[in-house]
Amino acid sequence: MRKPSPLQIYQLLYKVYGPQYWWPADKPFEVMVGAILTQNTSWTNVEMAINNLKAKKMLHYASIASSNHEQLAEVIRPSGFFNQKSDLLQRFSLFYMNQGKTSGLKKWPKSTLRKQLIDISGIGPETADSILLYALDKPVFVVDAYTRRIFTRLGLLPDKIDYDGIQNYFQQRLAPSLLMFQEYHALIVEHAKRHCRPKPVCDNCPLHTICATARQDSMPSENSLTA
Protein backbone atom coordinates (compact mmCIF):
# COMPACT_ATOMS: atom_id res chain seq x y z
CA MET A 1 0.00 0.00 0.00
CA ARG A 2 1.36 3.41 -0.98
CA LYS A 3 2.15 5.60 2.00
CA PRO A 4 0.12 8.81 2.30
CA SER A 5 1.92 12.13 2.03
CA PRO A 6 1.90 14.76 4.80
CA LEU A 7 -0.25 16.94 2.54
CA GLN A 8 -2.85 14.19 2.11
CA ILE A 9 -3.00 13.68 5.87
CA TYR A 10 -3.42 17.41 6.41
CA GLN A 11 -6.29 17.48 3.93
CA LEU A 12 -7.99 14.54 5.65
CA LEU A 13 -7.71 16.11 9.10
CA TYR A 14 -8.85 19.51 7.86
CA LYS A 15 -11.88 17.97 6.16
CA VAL A 16 -12.91 16.21 9.38
CA TYR A 17 -12.07 18.80 12.04
CA GLY A 18 -12.16 22.07 10.11
CA PRO A 19 -10.12 25.19 10.91
CA GLN A 20 -8.85 25.40 14.49
CA TYR A 21 -8.07 29.15 14.55
CA TRP A 22 -4.88 28.80 16.57
CA TRP A 23 -3.26 30.42 18.57
CA PRO A 24 -5.95 31.60 21.04
CA ALA A 25 -4.59 34.99 22.17
CA ASP A 26 -5.28 38.71 21.87
CA LYS A 27 -1.74 39.86 21.04
CA PRO A 28 1.56 38.31 19.87
CA PHE A 29 3.19 38.76 23.27
CA GLU A 30 0.37 36.76 24.86
CA VAL A 31 1.14 33.96 22.38
CA MET A 32 4.77 34.01 23.50
CA VAL A 33 3.80 33.87 27.16
CA GLY A 34 1.44 30.99 26.44
CA ALA A 35 4.13 29.10 24.54
CA ILE A 36 6.39 29.32 27.58
CA LEU A 37 3.71 28.50 30.14
CA THR A 38 2.45 25.45 28.23
CA GLN A 39 5.71 23.58 28.78
CA ASN A 40 4.95 20.35 30.69
CA THR A 41 1.33 21.18 31.42
CA SER A 42 -2.14 21.25 29.87
CA TRP A 43 -3.64 24.21 28.06
CA THR A 44 -6.38 24.41 30.70
CA ASN A 45 -3.72 25.21 33.29
CA VAL A 46 -2.12 27.76 30.97
CA GLU A 47 -5.45 29.53 30.53
CA MET A 48 -5.81 29.83 34.29
CA ALA A 49 -2.33 31.32 34.59
CA ILE A 50 -2.92 33.77 31.74
CA ASN A 51 -6.26 34.82 33.22
CA ASN A 52 -4.46 35.46 36.51
CA LEU A 53 -1.93 37.66 34.71
CA LYS A 54 -4.72 39.60 33.04
CA ALA A 55 -6.61 40.03 36.31
CA LYS A 56 -3.46 41.42 37.95
CA LYS A 57 -2.76 43.59 34.86
CA MET A 58 0.58 41.82 34.50
CA LEU A 59 0.26 40.41 30.98
CA HIS A 60 2.72 42.96 29.62
CA TYR A 61 6.44 42.61 28.97
CA ALA A 62 7.39 45.60 31.14
CA SER A 63 5.21 44.40 34.02
CA ILE A 64 6.63 40.88 33.87
CA ALA A 65 10.23 42.06 33.56
CA SER A 66 9.96 44.41 36.56
CA SER A 67 7.68 42.35 38.78
CA ASN A 68 8.68 40.66 42.01
CA HIS A 69 9.81 37.13 41.17
CA GLU A 70 7.85 35.47 43.97
CA GLN A 71 4.70 37.44 43.15
CA LEU A 72 4.91 36.49 39.47
CA ALA A 73 5.48 32.84 40.38
CA GLU A 74 2.37 32.84 42.54
CA VAL A 75 0.26 34.39 39.76
CA ILE A 76 1.31 31.72 37.24
CA ARG A 77 1.18 28.87 39.77
CA PRO A 78 -1.58 26.96 37.86
CA SER A 79 0.86 26.35 34.99
CA GLY A 80 3.19 24.27 37.16
CA PHE A 81 6.97 24.67 37.53
CA PHE A 82 6.04 28.24 38.41
CA ASN A 83 9.39 29.27 39.90
CA GLN A 84 11.31 28.21 36.79
CA LYS A 85 8.70 29.70 34.47
CA SER A 86 8.65 32.97 36.41
CA ASP A 87 12.40 33.29 35.93
CA LEU A 88 12.13 32.37 32.24
CA LEU A 89 9.29 34.83 31.60
CA GLN A 90 11.30 37.65 33.13
CA ARG A 91 14.42 36.83 31.11
CA PHE A 92 12.37 36.45 27.94
CA SER A 93 10.56 39.76 28.54
CA LEU A 94 13.91 41.55 28.80
CA PHE A 95 15.06 39.88 25.57
CA TYR A 96 11.77 40.88 23.92
CA MET A 97 12.16 44.53 24.91
CA ASN A 98 15.86 44.71 24.02
CA GLN A 99 15.22 43.31 20.53
CA GLY A 100 12.50 45.80 19.62
CA LYS A 101 9.44 43.81 20.73
CA THR A 102 7.26 42.08 18.11
CA SER A 103 8.06 44.42 15.23
CA GLY A 104 11.78 44.19 15.92
CA LEU A 105 11.80 40.41 16.17
CA LYS A 106 9.86 40.04 12.92
CA LYS A 107 12.72 41.73 11.05
CA TRP A 108 15.15 38.96 11.96
CA PRO A 109 15.83 36.09 9.53
CA LYS A 110 13.99 33.00 10.70
CA SER A 111 17.05 30.82 11.29
CA THR A 112 18.91 33.54 13.20
CA LEU A 113 15.93 34.32 15.39
CA ARG A 114 15.31 30.63 16.10
CA LYS A 115 18.89 30.25 17.31
CA GLN A 116 18.59 33.34 19.51
CA LEU A 117 15.40 32.00 21.09
CA ILE A 118 16.89 28.56 21.75
CA ASP A 119 19.94 30.22 23.31
CA ILE A 120 17.63 31.52 26.06
CA SER A 121 17.95 28.90 28.79
CA GLY A 122 14.60 27.16 29.23
CA ILE A 123 13.40 27.63 25.65
CA GLY A 124 13.69 24.51 23.53
CA PRO A 125 12.93 23.90 19.85
CA GLU A 126 9.19 23.36 20.32
CA THR A 127 8.70 26.55 22.33
CA ALA A 128 10.89 28.55 19.95
CA ASP A 129 9.04 27.25 16.90
CA SER A 130 5.65 27.94 18.48
CA ILE A 131 6.71 31.55 19.04
CA LEU A 132 8.03 31.83 15.48
CA LEU A 133 4.93 30.32 13.89
CA TYR A 134 2.09 31.78 15.93
CA ALA A 135 3.47 35.09 17.24
CA LEU A 136 5.97 36.18 14.58
CA ASP A 137 4.40 34.75 11.39
CA LYS A 138 7.45 32.69 10.43
CA PRO A 139 6.53 29.48 8.56
CA VAL A 140 8.18 26.72 10.58
CA PHE A 141 6.71 23.31 11.37
CA VAL A 142 6.12 22.82 15.10
CA VAL A 143 6.79 19.31 16.39
CA ASP A 144 5.41 17.94 19.65
CA ALA A 145 4.79 14.59 21.31
CA TYR A 146 1.48 14.28 19.46
CA THR A 147 3.24 14.65 16.10
CA ARG A 148 5.68 11.89 16.97
CA ARG A 149 2.92 9.59 18.26
CA ILE A 150 0.59 9.99 15.28
CA PHE A 151 3.16 9.73 12.52
CA THR A 152 5.07 6.81 14.00
CA ARG A 153 1.78 4.94 14.37
CA LEU A 154 0.96 5.77 10.76
CA GLY A 155 4.28 4.16 9.83
CA LEU A 156 5.70 7.35 8.34
CA LEU A 157 8.41 8.00 10.93
CA PRO A 158 10.84 5.65 12.66
CA ASP A 159 10.56 5.21 16.42
CA LYS A 160 13.98 6.73 17.06
CA ILE A 161 14.03 10.14 15.42
CA ASP A 162 14.84 13.50 16.97
CA TYR A 163 13.00 16.81 16.79
CA ASP A 164 14.97 18.14 13.83
CA GLY A 165 14.51 14.89 11.93
CA ILE A 166 10.72 15.06 12.31
CA GLN A 167 10.65 18.73 11.39
CA ASN A 168 12.76 18.10 8.29
CA TYR A 169 10.40 15.30 7.24
CA PHE A 170 7.53 17.77 7.02
CA GLN A 171 9.39 20.82 5.76
CA GLN A 172 10.96 18.85 2.92
CA ARG A 173 7.54 17.64 1.77
CA LEU A 174 5.34 20.69 2.31
CA ALA A 175 5.42 24.17 0.83
CA PRO A 176 6.36 26.72 3.53
CA SER A 177 2.82 27.98 4.07
CA LEU A 178 2.24 29.98 7.25
CA LEU A 179 -1.49 29.25 7.40
CA MET A 180 -1.06 25.55 6.63
CA PHE A 181 1.65 25.09 9.25
CA GLN A 182 -0.49 26.91 11.83
CA GLU A 183 -3.51 24.77 11.06
CA TYR A 184 -1.57 21.52 10.70
CA HIS A 185 -0.09 21.68 14.19
CA ALA A 186 -3.49 22.52 15.68
CA LEU A 187 -5.15 19.67 13.77
CA ILE A 188 -2.52 17.22 15.01
CA VAL A 189 -3.29 18.25 18.60
CA GLU A 190 -7.03 17.88 17.99
CA HIS A 191 -6.64 14.44 16.41
CA ALA A 192 -4.38 13.23 19.22
CA LYS A 193 -6.91 14.30 21.83
CA ARG A 194 -9.84 12.64 20.06
CA HIS A 195 -8.33 9.47 18.66
CA CYS A 196 -4.56 9.02 18.82
CA ARG A 197 -4.35 8.94 22.60
CA PRO A 198 -1.74 6.91 24.51
CA LYS A 199 -4.33 4.12 24.25
CA PRO A 200 -5.71 4.80 20.76
CA VAL A 201 -9.42 5.18 20.04
CA CYS A 202 -9.55 3.73 16.54
CA ASP A 203 -13.33 3.66 16.12
CA ASN A 204 -14.32 6.33 13.57
CA CYS A 205 -10.72 7.53 13.30
CA PRO A 206 -10.38 9.43 10.00
CA LEU A 207 -6.87 8.00 9.52
CA HIS A 208 -7.78 4.40 10.34
CA THR A 209 -7.58 3.09 6.76
CA ILE A 210 -4.07 4.48 6.23
CA CYS A 211 -2.67 3.69 9.68
CA ALA A 212 0.02 1.01 9.76
CA THR A 213 -0.59 0.33 13.46
CA ALA A 214 -4.33 -0.11 12.94
CA ARG A 215 -3.72 -2.53 10.06
CA GLN A 216 -1.29 -4.52 12.16
CA ASP A 217 -3.67 -4.68 15.11
CA SER A 218 -6.50 -5.87 12.86
CA MET A 219 -4.49 -8.78 11.43
CA PRO A 220 -5.40 -12.20 12.84
CA SER A 221 -2.89 -13.50 15.34
CA GLU A 222 -0.86 -16.65 14.76
CA ASN A 223 -2.87 -18.43 17.47
CA SER A 224 -6.18 -17.62 15.79
CA LEU A 225 -4.89 -18.91 12.46
CA THR A 226 -3.84 -22.24 13.96
CA ALA A 227 -6.85 -22.70 16.23
PDB file of C-alpha atoms in Angstrom:
ATOM      1  CA  MET A   1       0.000   0.000   0.000  1.00  0.00           C
ATOM      2  CA  ARG A   2       1.361   3.407  -0.985  1.00  0.00           C
ATOM      3  CA  LYS A   3       2.154   5.602   1.998  1.00  0.00           C
ATOM      4  CA  PRO A   4       0.122   8.811   2.303  1.00  0.00           C
ATOM      5  CA  SER A   5       1.917  12.132   2.030  1.00  0.00           C
ATOM      6  CA  PRO A   6       1.903  14.758   4.796  1.00  0.00           C
ATOM      7  CA  LEU A   7      -0.253  16.942   2.540  1.00  0.00           C
ATOM      8  CA  GLN A   8      -2.852  14.186   2.107  1.00  0.00           C
ATOM      9  CA  ILE A   9      -3.005  13.679   5.872  1.00  0.00           C
ATOM     10  CA  TYR A  10      -3.419  17.410   6.413  1.00  0.00           C
ATOM     11  CA  GLN A  11      -6.286  17.485   3.934  1.00  0.00           C
ATOM     12  CA  LEU A  12      -7.987  14.545   5.652  1.00  0.00           C
ATOM     13  CA  LEU A  13      -7.705  16.110   9.096  1.00  0.00           C
ATOM     14  CA  TYR A  14      -8.850  19.506   7.862  1.00  0.00           C
ATOM     15  CA  LYS A  15     -11.876  17.971   6.160  1.00  0.00           C
ATOM     16  CA  VAL A  16     -12.914  16.215   9.380  1.00  0.00           C
ATOM     17  CA  TYR A  17     -12.068  18.804  12.039  1.00  0.00           C
ATOM     18  CA  GLY A  18     -12.159  22.068  10.107  1.00  0.00           C
ATOM     19  CA  PRO A  19     -10.117  25.188  10.907  1.00  0.00           C
ATOM     20  CA  GLN A  20      -8.851  25.404  14.489  1.00  0.00           C
ATOM     21  CA  TYR A  21      -8.067  29.153  14.548  1.00  0.00           C
ATOM     22  CA  TRP A  22      -4.885  28.803  16.568  1.00  0.00           C
ATOM     23  CA  TRP A  23      -3.262  30.422  18.574  1.00  0.00           C
ATOM     24  CA  PRO A  24      -5.948  31.603  21.035  1.00  0.00           C
ATOM     25  CA  ALA A  25      -4.591  34.989  22.168  1.00  0.00           C
ATOM     26  CA  ASP A  26      -5.283  38.710  21.870  1.00  0.00           C
ATOM     27  CA  LYS A  27      -1.737  39.861  21.040  1.00  0.00           C
ATOM     28  CA  PRO A  28       1.557  38.307  19.867  1.00  0.00           C
ATOM     29  CA  PHE A  29       3.192  38.761  23.271  1.00  0.00           C
ATOM     30  CA  GLU A  30       0.373  36.756  24.856  1.00  0.00           C
ATOM     31  CA  VAL A  31       1.137  33.956  22.381  1.00  0.00           C
ATOM     32  CA  MET A  32       4.767  34.008  23.496  1.00  0.00           C
ATOM     33  CA  VAL A  33       3.801  33.875  27.158  1.00  0.00           C
ATOM     34  CA  GLY A  34       1.436  30.988  26.438  1.00  0.00           C
ATOM     35  CA  ALA A  35       4.135  29.096  24.539  1.00  0.00           C
ATOM     36  CA  ILE A  36       6.392  29.316  27.584  1.00  0.00           C
ATOM     37  CA  LEU A  37       3.711  28.496  30.137  1.00  0.00           C
ATOM     38  CA  THR A  38       2.450  25.449  28.225  1.00  0.00           C
ATOM     39  CA  GLN A  39       5.707  23.577  28.785  1.00  0.00           C
ATOM     40  CA  ASN A  40       4.953  20.354  30.693  1.00  0.00           C
ATOM     41  CA  THR A  41       1.327  21.184  31.416  1.00  0.00           C
ATOM     42  CA  SER A  42      -2.140  21.249  29.869  1.00  0.00           C
ATOM     43  CA  TRP A  43      -3.640  24.209  28.059  1.00  0.00           C
ATOM     44  CA  THR A  44      -6.380  24.414  30.700  1.00  0.00           C
ATOM     45  CA  ASN A  45      -3.718  25.213  33.295  1.00  0.00           C
ATOM     46  CA  VAL A  46      -2.117  27.758  30.967  1.00  0.00           C
ATOM     47  CA  GLU A  47      -5.447  29.530  30.528  1.00  0.00           C
ATOM     48  CA  MET A  48      -5.812  29.835  34.294  1.00  0.00           C
ATOM     49  CA  ALA A  49      -2.326  31.315  34.587  1.00  0.00           C
ATOM     50  CA  ILE A  50      -2.920  33.774  31.738  1.00  0.00           C
ATOM     51  CA  ASN A  51      -6.260  34.820  33.217  1.00  0.00           C
ATOM     52  CA  ASN A  52      -4.463  35.460  36.509  1.00  0.00           C
ATOM     53  CA  LEU A  53      -1.926  37.655  34.708  1.00  0.00           C
ATOM     54  CA  LYS A  54      -4.725  39.597  33.038  1.00  0.00           C
ATOM     55  CA  ALA A  55      -6.608  40.026  36.307  1.00  0.00           C
ATOM     56  CA  LYS A  56      -3.464  41.420  37.946  1.00  0.00           C
ATOM     57  CA  LYS A  57      -2.760  43.595  34.858  1.00  0.00           C
ATOM     58  CA  MET A  58       0.584  41.824  34.496  1.00  0.00           C
ATOM     59  CA  LEU A  59       0.257  40.414  30.976  1.00  0.00           C
ATOM     60  CA  HIS A  60       2.717  42.957  29.617  1.00  0.00           C
ATOM     61  CA  TYR A  61       6.436  42.612  28.968  1.00  0.00           C
ATOM     62  CA  ALA A  62       7.390  45.597  31.142  1.00  0.00           C
ATOM     63  CA  SER A  63       5.212  44.401  34.021  1.00  0.00           C
ATOM     64  CA  ILE A  64       6.627  40.881  33.869  1.00  0.00           C
ATOM     65  CA  ALA A  65      10.234  42.062  33.562  1.00  0.00           C
ATOM     66  CA  SER A  66       9.961  44.407  36.558  1.00  0.00           C
ATOM     67  CA  SER A  67       7.677  42.345  38.783  1.00  0.00           C
ATOM     68  CA  ASN A  68       8.677  40.663  42.007  1.00  0.00           C
ATOM     69  CA  HIS A  69       9.814  37.131  41.168  1.00  0.00           C
ATOM     70  CA  GLU A  70       7.848  35.475  43.974  1.00  0.00           C
ATOM     71  CA  GLN A  71       4.700  37.435  43.146  1.00  0.00           C
ATOM     72  CA  LEU A  72       4.912  36.486  39.468  1.00  0.00           C
ATOM     73  CA  ALA A  73       5.484  32.842  40.384  1.00  0.00           C
ATOM     74  CA  GLU A  74       2.366  32.842  42.536  1.00  0.00           C
ATOM     75  CA  VAL A  75       0.261  34.391  39.760  1.00  0.00           C
ATOM     76  CA  ILE A  76       1.312  31.721  37.242  1.00  0.00           C
ATOM     77  CA  ARG A  77       1.184  28.874  39.775  1.00  0.00           C
ATOM     78  CA  PRO A  78      -1.575  26.965  37.865  1.00  0.00           C
ATOM     79  CA  SER A  79       0.858  26.348  34.988  1.00  0.00           C
ATOM     80  CA  GLY A  80       3.191  24.266  37.163  1.00  0.00           C
ATOM     81  CA  PHE A  81       6.972  24.665  37.526  1.00  0.00           C
ATOM     82  CA  PHE A  82       6.036  28.236  38.415  1.00  0.00           C
ATOM     83  CA  ASN A  83       9.388  29.269  39.899  1.00  0.00           C
ATOM     84  CA  GLN A  84      11.306  28.209  36.788  1.00  0.00           C
ATOM     85  CA  LYS A  85       8.696  29.701  34.471  1.00  0.00           C
ATOM     86  CA  SER A  86       8.653  32.966  36.415  1.00  0.00           C
ATOM     87  CA  ASP A  87      12.400  33.287  35.929  1.00  0.00           C
ATOM     88  CA  LEU A  88      12.130  32.375  32.239  1.00  0.00           C
ATOM     89  CA  LEU A  89       9.287  34.828  31.599  1.00  0.00           C
ATOM     90  CA  GLN A  90      11.304  37.653  33.128  1.00  0.00           C
ATOM     91  CA  ARG A  91      14.417  36.832  31.111  1.00  0.00           C
ATOM     92  CA  PHE A  92      12.373  36.450  27.939  1.00  0.00           C
ATOM     93  CA  SER A  93      10.561  39.756  28.536  1.00  0.00           C
ATOM     94  CA  LEU A  94      13.907  41.554  28.803  1.00  0.00           C
ATOM     95  CA  PHE A  95      15.059  39.884  25.573  1.00  0.00           C
ATOM     96  CA  TYR A  96      11.772  40.877  23.919  1.00  0.00           C
ATOM     97  CA  MET A  97      12.158  44.534  24.908  1.00  0.00           C
ATOM     98  CA  ASN A  98      15.856  44.712  24.019  1.00  0.00           C
ATOM     99  CA  GLN A  99      15.217  43.310  20.534  1.00  0.00           C
ATOM    100  CA  GLY A 100      12.503  45.801  19.623  1.00  0.00           C
ATOM    101  CA  LYS A 101       9.441  43.815  20.727  1.00  0.00           C
ATOM    102  CA  THR A 102       7.261  42.082  18.115  1.00  0.00           C
ATOM    103  CA  SER A 103       8.061  44.419  15.226  1.00  0.00           C
ATOM    104  CA  GLY A 104      11.780  44.190  15.921  1.00  0.00           C
ATOM    105  CA  LEU A 105      11.801  40.407  16.166  1.00  0.00           C
ATOM    106  CA  LYS A 106       9.859  40.036  12.917  1.00  0.00           C
ATOM    107  CA  LYS A 107      12.719  41.730  11.055  1.00  0.00           C
ATOM    108  CA  TRP A 108      15.146  38.959  11.958  1.00  0.00           C
ATOM    109  CA  PRO A 109      15.833  36.092   9.529  1.00  0.00           C
ATOM    110  CA  LYS A 110      13.989  32.996  10.703  1.00  0.00           C
ATOM    111  CA  SER A 111      17.055  30.817  11.288  1.00  0.00           C
ATOM    112  CA  THR A 112      18.910  33.543  13.201  1.00  0.00           C
ATOM    113  CA  LEU A 113      15.926  34.316  15.391  1.00  0.00           C
ATOM    114  CA  ARG A 114      15.307  30.632  16.098  1.00  0.00           C
ATOM    115  CA  LYS A 115      18.894  30.248  17.311  1.00  0.00           C
ATOM    116  CA  GLN A 116      18.589  33.336  19.510  1.00  0.00           C
ATOM    117  CA  LEU A 117      15.401  31.996  21.095  1.00  0.00           C
ATOM    118  CA  ILE A 118      16.886  28.557  21.753  1.00  0.00           C
ATOM    119  CA  ASP A 119      19.937  30.225  23.305  1.00  0.00           C
ATOM    120  CA  ILE A 120      17.632  31.521  26.057  1.00  0.00           C
ATOM    121  CA  SER A 121      17.954  28.902  28.790  1.00  0.00           C
ATOM    122  CA  GLY A 122      14.605  27.161  29.229  1.00  0.00           C
ATOM    123  CA  ILE A 123      13.395  27.635  25.652  1.00  0.00           C
ATOM    124  CA  GLY A 124      13.694  24.509  23.528  1.00  0.00           C
ATOM    125  CA  PRO A 125      12.932  23.896  19.848  1.00  0.00           C
ATOM    126  CA  GLU A 126       9.187  23.358  20.325  1.00  0.00           C
ATOM    127  CA  THR A 127       8.700  26.551  22.329  1.00  0.00           C
ATOM    128  CA  ALA A 128      10.887  28.553  19.952  1.00  0.00           C
ATOM    129  CA  ASP A 129       9.045  27.251  16.901  1.00  0.00           C
ATOM    130  CA  SER A 130       5.650  27.944  18.477  1.00  0.00           C
ATOM    131  CA  ILE A 131       6.711  31.551  19.037  1.00  0.00           C
ATOM    132  CA  LEU A 132       8.033  31.826  15.480  1.00  0.00           C
ATOM    133  CA  LEU A 133       4.934  30.315  13.888  1.00  0.00           C
ATOM    134  CA  TYR A 134       2.092  31.780  15.925  1.00  0.00           C
ATOM    135  CA  ALA A 135       3.472  35.087  17.235  1.00  0.00           C
ATOM    136  CA  LEU A 136       5.967  36.175  14.580  1.00  0.00           C
ATOM    137  CA  ASP A 137       4.404  34.747  11.392  1.00  0.00           C
ATOM    138  CA  LYS A 138       7.450  32.687  10.432  1.00  0.00           C
ATOM    139  CA  PRO A 139       6.525  29.475   8.557  1.00  0.00           C
ATOM    140  CA  VAL A 140       8.177  26.723  10.576  1.00  0.00           C
ATOM    141  CA  PHE A 141       6.707  23.311  11.366  1.00  0.00           C
ATOM    142  CA  VAL A 142       6.122  22.821  15.098  1.00  0.00           C
ATOM    143  CA  VAL A 143       6.791  19.314  16.393  1.00  0.00           C
ATOM    144  CA  ASP A 144       5.411  17.944  19.647  1.00  0.00           C
ATOM    145  CA  ALA A 145       4.793  14.586  21.311  1.00  0.00           C
ATOM    146  CA  TYR A 146       1.480  14.276  19.457  1.00  0.00           C
ATOM    147  CA  THR A 147       3.244  14.650  16.097  1.00  0.00           C
ATOM    148  CA  ARG A 148       5.677  11.888  16.975  1.00  0.00           C
ATOM    149  CA  ARG A 149       2.924   9.590  18.255  1.00  0.00           C
ATOM    150  CA  ILE A 150       0.594   9.993  15.280  1.00  0.00           C
ATOM    151  CA  PHE A 151       3.156   9.733  12.520  1.00  0.00           C
ATOM    152  CA  THR A 152       5.072   6.814  14.002  1.00  0.00           C
ATOM    153  CA  ARG A 153       1.778   4.944  14.374  1.00  0.00           C
ATOM    154  CA  LEU A 154       0.964   5.768  10.763  1.00  0.00           C
ATOM    155  CA  GLY A 155       4.276   4.158   9.830  1.00  0.00           C
ATOM    156  CA  LEU A 156       5.700   7.345   8.336  1.00  0.00           C
ATOM    157  CA  LEU A 157       8.409   8.002  10.925  1.00  0.00           C
ATOM    158  CA  PRO A 158      10.841   5.646  12.665  1.00  0.00           C
ATOM    159  CA  ASP A 159      10.564   5.207  16.424  1.00  0.00           C
ATOM    160  CA  LYS A 160      13.976   6.727  17.064  1.00  0.00           C
ATOM    161  CA  ILE A 161      14.029  10.144  15.420  1.00  0.00           C
ATOM    162  CA  ASP A 162      14.844  13.501  16.973  1.00  0.00           C
ATOM    163  CA  TYR A 163      12.996  16.814  16.789  1.00  0.00           C
ATOM    164  CA  ASP A 164      14.973  18.138  13.833  1.00  0.00           C
ATOM    165  CA  GLY A 165      14.508  14.892  11.934  1.00  0.00           C
ATOM    166  CA  ILE A 166      10.724  15.057  12.311  1.00  0.00           C
ATOM    167  CA  GLN A 167      10.651  18.731  11.395  1.00  0.00           C
ATOM    168  CA  ASN A 168      12.757  18.100   8.292  1.00  0.00           C
ATOM    169  CA  TYR A 169      10.403  15.302   7.237  1.00  0.00           C
ATOM    170  CA  PHE A 170       7.527  17.771   7.024  1.00  0.00           C
ATOM    171  CA  GLN A 171       9.394  20.817   5.759  1.00  0.00           C
ATOM    172  CA  GLN A 172      10.958  18.851   2.919  1.00  0.00           C
ATOM    173  CA  ARG A 173       7.537  17.635   1.767  1.00  0.00           C
ATOM    174  CA  LEU A 174       5.336  20.687   2.305  1.00  0.00           C
ATOM    175  CA  ALA A 175       5.424  24.167   0.833  1.00  0.00           C
ATOM    176  CA  PRO A 176       6.361  26.722   3.530  1.00  0.00           C
ATOM    177  CA  SER A 177       2.817  27.981   4.068  1.00  0.00           C
ATOM    178  CA  LEU A 178       2.239  29.980   7.246  1.00  0.00           C
ATOM    179  CA  LEU A 179      -1.489  29.246   7.399  1.00  0.00           C
ATOM    180  CA  MET A 180      -1.062  25.546   6.633  1.00  0.00           C
ATOM    181  CA  PHE A 181       1.647  25.095   9.254  1.00  0.00           C
ATOM    182  CA  GLN A 182      -0.487  26.915  11.831  1.00  0.00           C
ATOM    183  CA  GLU A 183      -3.515  24.767  11.060  1.00  0.00           C
ATOM    184  CA  TYR A 184      -1.569  21.515  10.703  1.00  0.00           C
ATOM    185  CA  HIS A 185      -0.092  21.680  14.187  1.00  0.00           C
ATOM    186  CA  ALA A 186      -3.488  22.519  15.682  1.00  0.00           C
ATOM    187  CA  LEU A 187      -5.145  19.668  13.769  1.00  0.00           C
ATOM    188  CA  ILE A 188      -2.517  17.217  15.014  1.00  0.00           C
ATOM    189  CA  VAL A 189      -3.291  18.251  18.596  1.00  0.00           C
ATOM    190  CA  GLU A 190      -7.031  17.877  17.994  1.00  0.00           C
ATOM    191  CA  HIS A 191      -6.638  14.441  16.413  1.00  0.00           C
ATOM    192  CA  ALA A 192      -4.382  13.230  19.221  1.00  0.00           C
ATOM    193  CA  LYS A 193      -6.913  14.299  21.829  1.00  0.00           C
ATOM    194  CA  ARG A 194      -9.841  12.643  20.061  1.00  0.00           C
ATOM    195  CA  HIS A 195      -8.329   9.470  18.659  1.00  0.00           C
ATOM    196  CA  CYS A 196      -4.558   9.021  18.815  1.00  0.00           C
ATOM    197  CA  ARG A 197      -4.348   8.936  22.595  1.00  0.00           C
ATOM    198  CA  PRO A 198      -1.743   6.912  24.511  1.00  0.00           C
ATOM    199  CA  LYS A 199      -4.330   4.125  24.249  1.00  0.00           C
ATOM    200  CA  PRO A 200      -5.708   4.804  20.757  1.00  0.00           C
ATOM    201  CA  VAL A 201      -9.418   5.178  20.044  1.00  0.00           C
ATOM    202  CA  CYS A 202      -9.546   3.729  16.545  1.00  0.00           C
ATOM    203  CA  ASP A 203     -13.332   3.662  16.118  1.00  0.00           C
ATOM    204  CA  ASN A 204     -14.324   6.331  13.575  1.00  0.00           C
ATOM    205  CA  CYS A 205     -10.724   7.529  13.299  1.00  0.00           C
ATOM    206  CA  PRO A 206     -10.376   9.432   9.995  1.00  0.00           C
ATOM    207  CA  LEU A 207      -6.866   7.998   9.519  1.00  0.00           C
ATOM    208  CA  HIS A 208      -7.777   4.399  10.336  1.00  0.00           C
ATOM    209  CA  THR A 209      -7.584   3.093   6.762  1.00  0.00           C
ATOM    210  CA  ILE A 210      -4.068   4.477   6.226  1.00  0.00           C
ATOM    211  CA  CYS A 211      -2.673   3.693   9.677  1.00  0.00           C
ATOM    212  CA  ALA A 212       0.023   1.011   9.764  1.00  0.00           C
ATOM    213  CA  THR A 213      -0.589   0.328  13.455  1.00  0.00           C
ATOM    214  CA  ALA A 214      -4.334  -0.110  12.940  1.00  0.00           C
ATOM    215  CA  ARG A 215      -3.721  -2.532  10.064  1.00  0.00           C
ATOM    216  CA  GLN A 216      -1.286  -4.523  12.156  1.00  0.00           C
ATOM    217  CA  ASP A 217      -3.674  -4.677  15.114  1.00  0.00           C
ATOM    218  CA  SER A 218      -6.501  -5.873  12.865  1.00  0.00           C
ATOM    219  CA  MET A 219      -4.488  -8.776  11.428  1.00  0.00           C
ATOM    220  CA  PRO A 220      -5.402 -12.203  12.836  1.00  0.00           C
ATOM    221  CA  SER A 221      -2.890 -13.503  15.343  1.00  0.00           C
ATOM    222  CA  GLU A 222      -0.859 -16.648  14.761  1.00  0.00           C
ATOM    223  CA  ASN A 223      -2.866 -18.432  17.468  1.00  0.00           C
ATOM    224  CA  SER A 224      -6.176 -17.618  15.795  1.00  0.00           C
ATOM    225  CA  LEU A 225      -4.891 -18.912  12.458  1.00  0.00           C
ATOM    226  CA  THR A 226      -3.842 -22.244  13.958  1.00  0.00           C
ATOM    227  CA  ALA A 227      -6.850 -22.698  16.231  1.00  0.00           C
TER     228      ALA A 227
END
